[in-house]
Short mmCIF file of C-alpha atoms in Angstrom, two decimals:
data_model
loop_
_atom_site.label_atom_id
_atom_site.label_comp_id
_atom_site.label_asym_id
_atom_site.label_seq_id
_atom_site.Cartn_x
_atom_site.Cartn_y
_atom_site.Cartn_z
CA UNK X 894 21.16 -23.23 -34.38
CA UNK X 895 20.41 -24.84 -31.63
CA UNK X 896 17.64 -23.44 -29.06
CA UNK X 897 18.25 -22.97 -25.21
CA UNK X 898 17.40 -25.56 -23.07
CA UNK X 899 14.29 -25.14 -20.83
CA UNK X 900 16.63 -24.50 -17.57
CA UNK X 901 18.22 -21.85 -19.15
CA UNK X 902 15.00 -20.17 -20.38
CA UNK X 903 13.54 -20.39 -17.21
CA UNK X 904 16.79 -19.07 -15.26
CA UNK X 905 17.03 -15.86 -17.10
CA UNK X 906 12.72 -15.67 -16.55
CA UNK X 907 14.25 -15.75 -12.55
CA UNK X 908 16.72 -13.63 -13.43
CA UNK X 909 14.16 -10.83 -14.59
CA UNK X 910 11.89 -11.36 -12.28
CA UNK X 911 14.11 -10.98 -9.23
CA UNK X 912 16.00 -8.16 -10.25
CA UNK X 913 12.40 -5.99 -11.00
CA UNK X 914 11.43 -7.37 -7.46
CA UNK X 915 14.73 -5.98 -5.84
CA UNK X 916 14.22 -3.13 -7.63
CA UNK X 917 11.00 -1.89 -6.32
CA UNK X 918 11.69 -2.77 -3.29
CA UNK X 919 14.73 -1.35 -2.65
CA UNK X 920 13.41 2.06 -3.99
CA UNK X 921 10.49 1.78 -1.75
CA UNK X 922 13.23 0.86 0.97
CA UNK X 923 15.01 4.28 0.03
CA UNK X 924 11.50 6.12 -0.09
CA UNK X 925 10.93 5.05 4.02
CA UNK X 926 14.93 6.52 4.80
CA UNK X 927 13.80 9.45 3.05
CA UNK X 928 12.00 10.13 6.73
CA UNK X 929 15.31 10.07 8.03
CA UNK X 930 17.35 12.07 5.58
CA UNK X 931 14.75 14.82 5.39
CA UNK X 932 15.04 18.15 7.28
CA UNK X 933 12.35 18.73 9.90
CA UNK X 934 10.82 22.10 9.38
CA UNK X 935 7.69 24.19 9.84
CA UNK X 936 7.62 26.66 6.74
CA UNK X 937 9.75 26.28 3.37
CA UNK X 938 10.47 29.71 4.01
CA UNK X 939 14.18 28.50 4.60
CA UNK X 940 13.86 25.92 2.48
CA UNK X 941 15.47 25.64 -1.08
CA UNK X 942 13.75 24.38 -3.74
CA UNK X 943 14.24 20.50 -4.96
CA UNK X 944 14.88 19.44 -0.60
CA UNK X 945 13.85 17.20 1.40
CA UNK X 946 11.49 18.65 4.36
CA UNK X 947 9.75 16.64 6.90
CA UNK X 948 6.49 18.87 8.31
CA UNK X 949 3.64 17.96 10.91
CA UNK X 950 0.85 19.67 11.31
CA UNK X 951 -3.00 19.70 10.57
CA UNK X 952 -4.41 18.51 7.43
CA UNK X 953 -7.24 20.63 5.65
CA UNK X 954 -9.08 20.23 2.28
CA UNK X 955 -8.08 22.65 -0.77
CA UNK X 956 -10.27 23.73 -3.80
CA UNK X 957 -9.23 19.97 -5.09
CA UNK X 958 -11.88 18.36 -2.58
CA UNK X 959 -11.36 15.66 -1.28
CA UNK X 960 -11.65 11.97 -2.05
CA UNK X 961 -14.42 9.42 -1.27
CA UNK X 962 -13.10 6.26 0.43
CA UNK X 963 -14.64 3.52 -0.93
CA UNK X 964 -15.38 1.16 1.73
CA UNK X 965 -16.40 3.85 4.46
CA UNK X 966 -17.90 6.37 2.12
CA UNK X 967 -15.13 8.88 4.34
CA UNK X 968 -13.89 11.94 2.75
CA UNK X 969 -10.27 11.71 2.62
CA UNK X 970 -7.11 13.74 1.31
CA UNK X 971 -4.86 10.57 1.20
CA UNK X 972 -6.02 7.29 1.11
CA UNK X 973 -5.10 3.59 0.86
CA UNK X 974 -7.57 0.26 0.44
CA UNK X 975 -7.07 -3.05 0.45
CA UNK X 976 -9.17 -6.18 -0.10
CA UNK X 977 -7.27 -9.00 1.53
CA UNK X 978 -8.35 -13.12 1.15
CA UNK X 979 -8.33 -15.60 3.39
CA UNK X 980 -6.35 -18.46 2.03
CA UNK X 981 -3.84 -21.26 2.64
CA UNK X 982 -0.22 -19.99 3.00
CA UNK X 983 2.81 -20.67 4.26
CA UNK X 984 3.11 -24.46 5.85
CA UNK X 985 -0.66 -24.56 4.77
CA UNK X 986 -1.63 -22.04 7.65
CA UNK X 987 -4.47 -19.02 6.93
CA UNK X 988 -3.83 -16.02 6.32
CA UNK X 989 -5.11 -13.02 4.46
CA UNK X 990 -3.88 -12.45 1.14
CA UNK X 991 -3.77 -8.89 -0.47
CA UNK X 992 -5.53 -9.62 -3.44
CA UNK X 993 -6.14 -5.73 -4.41
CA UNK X 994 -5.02 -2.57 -3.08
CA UNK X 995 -4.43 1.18 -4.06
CA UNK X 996 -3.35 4.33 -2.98
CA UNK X 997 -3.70 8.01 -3.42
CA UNK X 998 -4.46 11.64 -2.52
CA UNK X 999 -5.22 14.86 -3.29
CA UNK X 1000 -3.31 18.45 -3.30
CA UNK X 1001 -3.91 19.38 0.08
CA UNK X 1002 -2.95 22.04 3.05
CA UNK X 1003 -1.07 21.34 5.90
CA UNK X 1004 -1.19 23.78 8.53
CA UNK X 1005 1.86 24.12 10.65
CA UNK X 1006 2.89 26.28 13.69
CA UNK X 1007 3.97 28.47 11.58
CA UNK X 1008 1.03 28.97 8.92
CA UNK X 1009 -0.30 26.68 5.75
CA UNK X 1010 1.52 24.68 3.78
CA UNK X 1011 0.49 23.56 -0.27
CA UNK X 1012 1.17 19.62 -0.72
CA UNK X 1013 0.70 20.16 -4.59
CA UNK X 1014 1.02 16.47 -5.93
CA UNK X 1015 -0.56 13.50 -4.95
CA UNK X 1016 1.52 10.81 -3.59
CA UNK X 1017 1.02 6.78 -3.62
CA UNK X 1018 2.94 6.21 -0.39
CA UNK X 1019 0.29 6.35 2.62
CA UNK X 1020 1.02 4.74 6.20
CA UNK X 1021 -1.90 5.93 8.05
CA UNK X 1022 -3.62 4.18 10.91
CA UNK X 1023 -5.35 1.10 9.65
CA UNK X 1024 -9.43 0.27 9.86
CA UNK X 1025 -11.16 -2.75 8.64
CA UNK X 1026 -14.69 -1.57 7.45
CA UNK X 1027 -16.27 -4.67 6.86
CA UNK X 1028 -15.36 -8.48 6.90
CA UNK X 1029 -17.30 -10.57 4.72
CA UNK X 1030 -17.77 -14.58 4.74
CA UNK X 1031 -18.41 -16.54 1.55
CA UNK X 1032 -22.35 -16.89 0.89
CA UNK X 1033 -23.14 -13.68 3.12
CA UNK X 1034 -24.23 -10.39 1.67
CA UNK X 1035 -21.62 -7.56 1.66
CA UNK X 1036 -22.23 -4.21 2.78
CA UNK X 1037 -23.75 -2.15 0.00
CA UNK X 1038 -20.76 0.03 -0.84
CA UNK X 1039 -18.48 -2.54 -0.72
CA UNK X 1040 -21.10 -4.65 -3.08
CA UNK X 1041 -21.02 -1.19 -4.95
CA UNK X 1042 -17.29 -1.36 -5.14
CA UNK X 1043 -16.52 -4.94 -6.48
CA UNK X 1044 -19.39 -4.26 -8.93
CA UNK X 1045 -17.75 -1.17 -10.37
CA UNK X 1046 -14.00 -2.56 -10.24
CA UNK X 1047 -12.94 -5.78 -12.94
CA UNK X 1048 -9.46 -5.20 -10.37
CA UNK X 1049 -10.77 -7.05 -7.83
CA UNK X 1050 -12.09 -10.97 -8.80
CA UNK X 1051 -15.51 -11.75 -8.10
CA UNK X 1052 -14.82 -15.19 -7.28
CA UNK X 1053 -11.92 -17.43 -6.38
CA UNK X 1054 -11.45 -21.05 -5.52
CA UNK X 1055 -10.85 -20.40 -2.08
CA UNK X 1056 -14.04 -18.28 -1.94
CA UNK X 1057 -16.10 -20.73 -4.12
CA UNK X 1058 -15.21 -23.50 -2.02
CA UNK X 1059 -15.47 -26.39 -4.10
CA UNK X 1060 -17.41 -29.69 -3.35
CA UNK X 1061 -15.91 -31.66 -0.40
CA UNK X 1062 -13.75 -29.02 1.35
CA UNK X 1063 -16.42 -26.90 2.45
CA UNK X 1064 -16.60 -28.13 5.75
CA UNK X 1065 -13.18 -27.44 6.47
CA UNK X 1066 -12.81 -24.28 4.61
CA UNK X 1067 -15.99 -22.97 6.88
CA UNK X 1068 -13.74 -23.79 9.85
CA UNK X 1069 -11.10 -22.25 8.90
CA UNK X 1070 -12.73 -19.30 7.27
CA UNK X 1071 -10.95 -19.62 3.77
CA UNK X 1072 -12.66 -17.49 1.26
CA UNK X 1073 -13.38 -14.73 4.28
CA UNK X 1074 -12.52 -10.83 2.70
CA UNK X 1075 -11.26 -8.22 4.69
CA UNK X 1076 -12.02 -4.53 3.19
CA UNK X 1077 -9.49 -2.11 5.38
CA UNK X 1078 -8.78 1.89 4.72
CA UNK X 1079 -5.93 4.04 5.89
CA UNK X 1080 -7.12 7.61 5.30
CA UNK X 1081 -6.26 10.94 6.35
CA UNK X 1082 -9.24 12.95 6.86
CA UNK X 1083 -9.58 16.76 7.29
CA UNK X 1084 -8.77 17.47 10.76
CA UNK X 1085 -6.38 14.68 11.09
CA UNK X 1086 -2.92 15.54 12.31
CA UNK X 1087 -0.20 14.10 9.60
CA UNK X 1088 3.36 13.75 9.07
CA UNK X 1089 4.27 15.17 5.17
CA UNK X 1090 7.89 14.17 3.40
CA UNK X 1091 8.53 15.71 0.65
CA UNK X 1092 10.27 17.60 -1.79
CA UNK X 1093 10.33 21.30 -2.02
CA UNK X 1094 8.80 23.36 -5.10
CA UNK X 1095 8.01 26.57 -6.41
CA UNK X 1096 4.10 26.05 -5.31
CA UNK X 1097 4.59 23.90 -2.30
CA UNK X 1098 5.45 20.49 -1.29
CA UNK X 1099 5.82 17.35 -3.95
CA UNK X 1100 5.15 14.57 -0.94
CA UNK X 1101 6.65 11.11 -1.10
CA UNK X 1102 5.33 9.92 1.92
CA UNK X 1103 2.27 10.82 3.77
CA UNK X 1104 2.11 9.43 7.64
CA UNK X 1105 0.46 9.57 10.76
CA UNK X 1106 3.35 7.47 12.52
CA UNK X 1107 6.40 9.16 14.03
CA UNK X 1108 9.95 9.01 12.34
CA UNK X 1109 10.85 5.34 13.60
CA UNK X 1110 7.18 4.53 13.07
CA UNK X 1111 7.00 5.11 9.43
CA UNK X 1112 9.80 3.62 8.57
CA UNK X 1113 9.86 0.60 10.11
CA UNK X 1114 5.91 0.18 8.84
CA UNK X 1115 7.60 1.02 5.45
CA UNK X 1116 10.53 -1.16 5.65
CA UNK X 1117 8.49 -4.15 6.91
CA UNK X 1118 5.91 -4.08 3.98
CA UNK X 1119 9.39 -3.97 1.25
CA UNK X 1120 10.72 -6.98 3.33
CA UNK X 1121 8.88 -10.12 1.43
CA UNK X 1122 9.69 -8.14 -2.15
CA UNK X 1123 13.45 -8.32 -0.49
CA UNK X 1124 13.16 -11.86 -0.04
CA UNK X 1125 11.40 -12.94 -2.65
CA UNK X 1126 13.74 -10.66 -5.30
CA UNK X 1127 16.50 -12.47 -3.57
CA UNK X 1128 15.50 -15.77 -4.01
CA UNK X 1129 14.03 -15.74 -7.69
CA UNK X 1130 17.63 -13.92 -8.55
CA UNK X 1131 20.03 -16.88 -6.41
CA UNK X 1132 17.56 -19.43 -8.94
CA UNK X 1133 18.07 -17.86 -11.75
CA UNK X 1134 21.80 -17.76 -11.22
CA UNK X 1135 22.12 -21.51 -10.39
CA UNK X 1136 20.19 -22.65 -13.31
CA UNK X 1137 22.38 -20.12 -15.59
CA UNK X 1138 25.38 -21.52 -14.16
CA UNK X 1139 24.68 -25.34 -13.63
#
């Protein structure tokens, strides 16, 4: 029997890979018009269990606690971190790279006009206001929690070739600041006023998105982000296709 021919092996790799891409993004797509389709309310007095409710108000801590942001050493009730790398991209311009990055949160309260509200679950969809903690250049000494951090973590590389710079290129890579890490947080803090979507249950709220943004806001931070996946799903399935078909 004969065996398939390297295009075609490769086209239906494309294939795969593109439609997980398109996927996940289009279900994070449907996640930010969730904002949208969900019912603004202050209680869930009026509302039935397994909808979608859109609340504002006042985050505080429950008996869960809270968590510690890495970078900042912040207690937070939602949180998302990054460490981005500055490397050569598109057309060979810098830019920062996310090269790790995770989200969270606690069960939390949100207190409304109306009284408290239990967000029971912890969600992995956070667009909070954005703060880079600390910017570190290859060869200088990091911040002790964020030394801390990449010490505790195998996630995050400990060296790359555009933060090793290798023989020759250093000069350049110094002027363009390749290798450079950016450590940024988006947290929601006690105190902080947030946005909750979510779903309706028996103890409270399951949340799908946690925000500080307004309606339009959040979604077109959300939609933005799911773009690239878009286009890069898109592309990697039109390949696969051509090489299946040619």
């Amino acid at each position: 029997m004969a065996l398939p021919a390297t295009s075609d092996l490769f086209g239906a790799a494309m294939l795969v890979v593109g439609a997980v891409v398109l996927l996940v993004s289009l279900r994070y797509v449907w996640r930010a018009v969730a904002v949208y389709r969900a019912t603004p309310t202050d209680s869930l007095a009026r509302a039935p269990p397994g909808s979608l409710v859109r609340l504002d108000g006042t985050a505080e801590a429950s008996d869960e606690g809270t968590l510690t942001a890495p970078f900042s050493g912040r207690e937070s009730l939602a949180l998302r971190y990054a460490v981005e790398e500055r490397r050569l991209g598109l057309y060979l311009l810098p830019w920062f790279v996310t090269i790790h990055e995770r989200a969270g949160s606690v069960p939390f309260r949100l207190r409304t006009p109306e009284g408290v509200v239990d967000v029971v679950e912890p969600t992995r969809t956070v667009t909070l206001g954005r703060e880079v903690v600390a910017t570190v250049a290859p060869g200088e000494t990091p911040p002790e929690r964020v030394a801390g951090f990449e010490a505790r973590t195998d996630a995050v590389p400990t060296t790359t070739v555009w933060y090793a710079r290798p023989f020759g290129v250093g000069a350049v890579a110094s002027a363009l600041s390749l290798g450079t890490r950016r450590y940024s947080e988006q947290r929601a803090t006690p105190g902080d006023d947030v946005t909750v979507v979510g779903r309706v249950t028996a103890a409270g709220v399951d949340p799908l998105v946690v925000s500080d943004r307004s309606p339009v806001g959040t979604v077109r931070r959300m939609a933005s982000t799911s773009l690239a996946g878009l286009a890069v799903g898109a592309v990697a399935l039109s390949l696969g296709v051509l090489l299946l078909v040619a």
